[in-house]
Amino acid sequence: MKNDDPRIGVFVCHCGTNIAGIVNVDSVAAAARTMPFVVHAEEYKFMCSDPGQALVRDAILKHRLNRVIVAACSPRMHEPTFRKATALAGLNPYLFEMANIREHCSWVHTDKVAATEKAIDLVKSAVAKARYLEPLESRYVNVEPKVLIVGGGVAGIQAALDIANGGTKVVLVERQQSIGGRMAQLDKTFPTLDCSACILTPKMVQAAQHPNIELMTYSEIEEVKGYVGNFTVRIRRKATFIDPKVCTACGVCIDKCPWKATSSFEEGLSKRKAVYRLFPQAVPGIPVVDKDACKYFENGKCKACEKFCEPHAFRWDDQDKIVEEKVGAIIVATGYDLIDPKLPSQYGYGKLKNVITGIEFERINNATGPTAGKIVTKEGKEPESVAILHCIGSRDRNHCEYCSRVCCMYALKFAHLIKEKTKATVYNFYIDMRCFGKGYEEFYHRLLEEGVKFIRGKAAYVTDQALTDAEQGKLIISAEATTLGKTLRVPVDMVILANAMTPQKDAADVARKFGIGRSPDGFFLEKHPKLEPVSTATDGVYLAGTCQGPKDIPDTVAQGAAAASVAMSLIQRGTVEVEAATAGVIDDLCSGCKICQDVCPYSAIGYEVDKRIAEINASLCKGCGTCAATCPSSAIVAKHFNDQQILAQIHALYAQEG
Amino acid sequence: MAEQFEPKIAVLCCNWCTYAGADLAGTSRMKYAPNVRLIRTMCSGRIDPSFVMTALKDGADGVLIAGCHPADCHYINGNHKTMRRFPVLHTMLAQFGIERDRVRLEWISASEGDRFVEVANEMTETVRKLGPLDWKSRTAAGNVA
């Protein structure tokens, strides 16, 4: 073994006062000097700074160190930094070990004595492990020069265009039959009031026509395998019953179809045909047949659509197809959902028919929507008064604790649009006005001048039980106006609920498929809340848009572009370092029982028939070490986390003799 | 007043969820008992039951095994193996006369810094009540089969 004569160097970081404020770093360095095989120990203000890293390099040369320990922050933060510094001095980077005395010590404890004691223990543990560290060789594999983007909303479209314009191939997968996402449902956008479709559809068309983008709409991800640079993705392309190569998207079939179903795009406010386009500007414009609504699939009769289809594009035997794609990087841009407006039940959604949601109002106000853009009540009359209720489900511990970020602004937009199209009095019931973006506060001021009534107080409930003549036939909002210090009852004709943005209903499944975590609110978890906002715990999988948390269109587009640039940087690099700390078999100890094969999640363990022993395929192994814990003969070594190293840590921490 | 017993708690946990959860507790400046020491493995599936026994034999008064929530494992399903080994480990501990509550299995995700704090504190208090493990006197008393 190469472990003869370990010469360990220990570097204790102050991290300004982050560590040194609680932990006595001098004592830690002094204690380190007494630990076995430690030949050098020192402390320094900021180990991650250039001079800090230089200390490591110099000490390796000066003291002929062959093991390095930095006691500082989490290895999840700076392990790569110090591995590099170690390597620069000519030492194998895997001969470096970190002791986490910040996140796991100085930041979580207040008792200075106990914290210093713990810091010394953590260094002791690292020193014990370091003694048995072995050099490992980094391996590199080629990156597949193609990016998968999941979700064709504006985040996915932006990412796709940026990557494709950079010359890299993109597969853009969208569950619906058209790209466009939520933004396609919106009428105007705040605070500029430009028409949503007018700014979105050119991008949709660009994406569809781009030679580097392959659009897979009406498709879903079945399975993701592989690792950074080399993912294999299985995609289900749902049966549309129309051959896209033959169909001219003339739309005659839609006109002729006699069967109808509720339109999800119109939020259930109107019907669409059984053969349909999601919306008039859909991209691609080729319709699909909804098997559940089409009578032919029920009784084998009808086919009215086909009779009028000149190019003969219908394929009644069409079936779901599974296609496989190899990609180097994945961008997840699966968007958001909205909280069921019936859940905060006090607002009467579903019972009082003129209580509607914000997204329903978007459709009502849209020229292609169910009322052709006329703002009317369910009775078809122009409302005399409208109330917009903020924070329905958002900022509410009973539902979603977080702020949905867009509601204040779209409530202002609604107020403006209602004022523009009708003579109605508009009320905003709000907790706080959160107008944080560029031009947002200015828009709020504009609305104040437009005569919109702002009542500071969250609506308590909506009822149709009139107490006075003036309330007869109206919806009455009950709320406390906190600035006036009194309770109000405000009768209106229409109530718009700004209901909370939530994760997609299948967010848990999607997170599992791609190996990404979720924050307590259920949205996908970025690698670092500030510095790595588009990366995830899985290398090569990135996030864009509202699947990561509520955000408005500018932020969504910015994150789409950010995810594109991170994915591009991986693709441009061409190769990627893969796990060096894999498992290995000690041939002499292996009895060939094959128990390890059963527990390996990656099928990375084979069997050498001649020698009757297990054999590990290092390119498939991810280094989880489950096989090592399972092997009854201790014949499998989990490199960098082997038995000897972990037991040495345990002994160092707990054995009485030290 | 007699000095309070300070139990030694070993935490064997995975890199991706629980270690990151403990990092988050730190970044969020949450406070918990200084009795716990984390030993990192890449996956909770790497945690050999013998590590737990060694820690107890060496002088730890309690051991927490922690990893990603079932189905959220960074390595697909390593934590399932942890989950299945655990009852066996508990049975064995019982045969050694070691109280059940000294060894605990918890799923703590990277976003659950508060959960980590809760478990670290609970574990410390539970083991504090149980008192020192004192493996040597137990084995001397013939408690080991």
Coordinates of N, CA and C in Angstrom, one line a residue, chain B residues 53-131:
Chain B
M53 N -22.5 -0.6 14.8 CA -22.1 -1.3 15.9 C -20.7 -0.8 16.4
T54 N -19.8 -0.5 15.4 CA -18.5 0.0 15.8 C -18.6 1.3 16.6
A55 N -19.5 2.2 16.1 CA -19.6 3.5 16.7 C -20.1 3.3 18.2
L56 N -21.0 2.4 18.4 CA -21.6 2.1 19.7 C -20.5 1.5 20.6
K57 N -19.8 0.5 20.0 CA -18.7 -0.2 20.8 C -17.6 0.8 21.1
D58 N -17.3 1.7 20.2 CA -16.2 2.7 20.5 C -16.6 3.7 21.6
G59 N -17.9 4.0 21.7 CA -18.2 5.0 22.8 C -19.3 5.9 22.4
A60 N -19.9 5.8 21.2 CA -21.0 6.7 20.9 C -22.2 6.2 21.7
D61 N -23.1 7.1 22.2 CA -24.2 6.7 22.9 C -25.5 6.5 22.1
G62 N -25.4 7.0 20.9 CA -26.5 6.8 20.0 C -26.0 7.1 18.5
V63 N -26.8 6.5 17.6 CA -26.4 6.6 16.2 C -27.6 7.0 15.4
L64 N -27.5 8.0 14.6 CA -28.6 8.4 13.6 C -28.1 8.0 12.2
I65 N -29.0 7.2 11.5 CA -28.7 6.9 10.1 C -29.7 7.8 9.4
A66 N -29.2 8.5 8.4 CA -30.1 9.4 7.7 C -29.8 9.5 6.2
G67 N -30.8 9.6 5.4 CA -30.7 9.7 3.9 C -31.8 10.4 3.3
C68 N -31.9 10.2 2.0 CA -33.0 10.8 1.2 C -34.3 10.1 1.5
H69 N -35.4 10.8 1.3 CA -36.7 10.2 1.4 C -36.8 9.1 0.4
P70 N -37.6 8.0 0.8 CA -37.8 6.9 -0.2 C -38.3 7.5 -1.5
A71 N -37.7 6.9 -2.6 CA -38.0 7.3 -3.9 C -37.3 8.6 -4.4
D72 N -36.6 9.3 -3.4 CA -35.9 10.5 -3.8 C -34.4 10.3 -3.8
C73 N -34.0 9.0 -3.8 CA -32.5 8.7 -3.7 C -31.8 9.2 -4.9
H74 N -30.6 9.8 -4.7 CA -29.8 10.3 -5.7 C -29.3 9.1 -6.6
Y75 N -29.2 8.0 -6.0 CA -28.7 6.8 -6.7 C -29.9 5.8 -6.9
I76 N -31.0 6.4 -7.3 CA -32.2 5.6 -7.6 C -32.9 5.0 -6.4
N77 N -32.2 4.0 -5.8 CA -32.9 3.3 -4.7 C -32.0 2.8 -3.6
G78 N -30.8 3.5 -3.4 CA -29.9 3.0 -2.4 C -30.6 3.1 -1.0
N79 N -31.4 4.1 -0.8 CA -32.0 4.2 0.5 C -33.0 3.1 0.8
H80 N -33.5 2.4 -0.2 CA -34.4 1.3 0.0 C -33.6 0.2 0.7
K81 N -32.3 0.0 0.3 CA -31.5 -1.0 1.0 C -31.3 -0.6 2.4
T82 N -31.1 0.7 2.7 CA -30.9 1.1 4.0 C -32.1 0.8 4.9
M83 N -33.3 1.1 4.2 CA -34.5 0.9 4.9 C -34.7 -0.6 5.3
R84 N -34.3 -1.5 4.4 CA -34.5 -2.9 4.6 C -33.5 -3.5 5.6
R85 N -32.3 -2.9 5.6 CA -31.3 -3.4 6.6 C -31.7 -3.0 8.0
F86 N -32.4 -1.9 8.1 CA -32.6 -1.3 9.4 C -33.3 -2.2 10.4
P87 N -34.4 -2.9 10.1 CA -35.1 -3.8 11.0 C -34.2 -4.9 11.5
V88 N -33.3 -5.4 10.6 CA -32.4 -6.4 11.0 C -31.4 -5.9 12.0
L89 N -31.0 -4.7 11.8 CA -30.0 -4.0 12.7 C -30.7 -3.8 14.1
H90 N -32.0 -3.4 14.1 CA -32.7 -3.2 15.3 C -32.8 -4.5 16.1
T91 N -33.1 -5.6 15.4 CA -33.3 -6.9 16.0 C -32.0 -7.3 16.7
M92 N -30.9 -7.0 15.9 CA -29.6 -7.4 16.5 C -29.3 -6.6 17.7
L93 N -29.6 -5.3 17.6 CA -29.3 -4.4 18.8 C -30.1 -4.9 20.0
A94 N -31.3 -5.3 19.8 CA -32.1 -5.8 20.9 C -31.5 -7.0 21.6
Q95 N -30.9 -7.8 20.7 CA -30.2 -9.0 21.2 C -29.0 -8.6 22.1
F96 N -28.4 -7.5 21.8 CA -27.3 -7.0 22.5 C -27.8 -6.3 23.8
G97 N -29.1 -6.1 23.9 CA -29.6 -5.4 25.1 C -29.5 -3.9 24.9
I98 N -29.4 -3.5 23.7 CA -29.2 -2.0 23.4 C -30.6 -1.4 23.1
E99 N -31.0 -0.4 23.8 CA -32.3 0.2 23.7 C -32.5 0.6 22.2
R100 N -33.7 0.4 21.8 CA -34.2 0.7 20.4 C -33.9 2.1 20.0
D101 N -34.2 3.0 21.0 CA -34.1 4.5 20.7 C -32.7 5.0 20.5
R102 N -31.7 4.2 20.8 CA -30.4 4.7 20.6 C -30.0 4.7 19.1
V103 N -30.6 4.0 18.3 CA -30.3 3.9 16.9 C -31.6 4.3 16.1
R104 N -31.5 5.3 15.3 CA -32.7 5.8 14.7 C -32.4 6.0 13.2
L105 N -33.4 5.8 12.4 CA -33.3 6.0 10.9 C -34.3 7.1 10.6
E106 N -33.8 8.1 9.8 CA -34.6 9.2 9.4 C -34.4 9.6 8.0
W107 N -35.4 10.1 7.3 CA -35.2 10.6 6.0 C -35.3 12.1 6.1
I108 N -34.2 12.8 5.7 CA -34.1 14.2 5.8 C -33.6 14.8 4.5
S109 N -34.4 15.5 3.8 CA -34.0 16.0 2.4 C -33.1 17.2 2.5
A110 N -32.6 17.6 1.4 CA -31.7 18.8 1.3 C -32.4 20.1 1.6
S111 N -33.7 20.1 1.6 CA -34.4 21.3 1.9 C -34.9 21.3 3.3
E112 N -34.7 20.2 4.0 CA -35.2 20.1 5.4 C -34.2 20.4 6.5
G113 N -33.6 21.6 6.4 CA -32.7 22.0 7.5 C -33.4 22.0 8.9
D114 N -34.7 22.4 8.9 CA -35.4 22.5 10.1 C -35.7 21.0 10.7
R115 N -35.9 20.1 9.8 CA -36.1 18.7 10.2 C -34.8 18.2 10.8
F116 N -33.7 18.5 10.2 CA -32.4 18.0 10.7 C -32.2 18.5 12.1
V117 N -32.5 19.8 12.4 CA -32.4 20.4 13.7 C -33.3 19.6 14.7
E118 N -34.5 19.4 14.2 CA -35.5 18.7 15.1 C -35.0 17.3 15.5
V119 N -34.5 16.6 14.5 CA -34.1 15.2 14.8 C -32.8 15.2 15.6
A120 N -31.9 16.1 15.3 CA -30.6 16.2 16.1 C -30.9 16.5 17.6
N121 N -31.9 17.4 17.8 CA -32.2 17.7 19.2 C -33.0 16.6 19.9
E122 N -34.0 16.0 19.2 CA -34.7 14.9 19.7 C -33.8 13.8 20.1
M123 N -33.0 13.4 19.2 CA -32.0 12.3 19.4 C -31.2 12.6 20.6
T124 N -30.7 13.8 20.7 CA -29.8 14.1 21.9 C -30.6 14.0 23.2
E125 N -31.8 14.5 23.2 CA -32.6 14.4 24.4 C -33.0 13.0 24.7
T126 N -33.4 12.2 23.7 CA -33.8 10.8 24.0 C -32.6 10.1 24.6
V127 N -31.5 10.2 24.0 CA -30.3 9.4 24.4 C -29.8 10.0 25.8
R128 N -30.0 11.3 26.0 CA -29.6 11.8 27.3 C -30.5 11.2 28.4
K129 N -31.7 11.0 28.1 CA -32.6 10.3 29.1 C -32.2 8.8 29.3
L130 N -31.8 8.2 28.2 CA -31.4 6.8 28.4 C -30.1 6.6 29.2
G131 N -29.3 7.7 29.2 CA -28.0 7.7 29.9 C -26.9 7.1 29.0

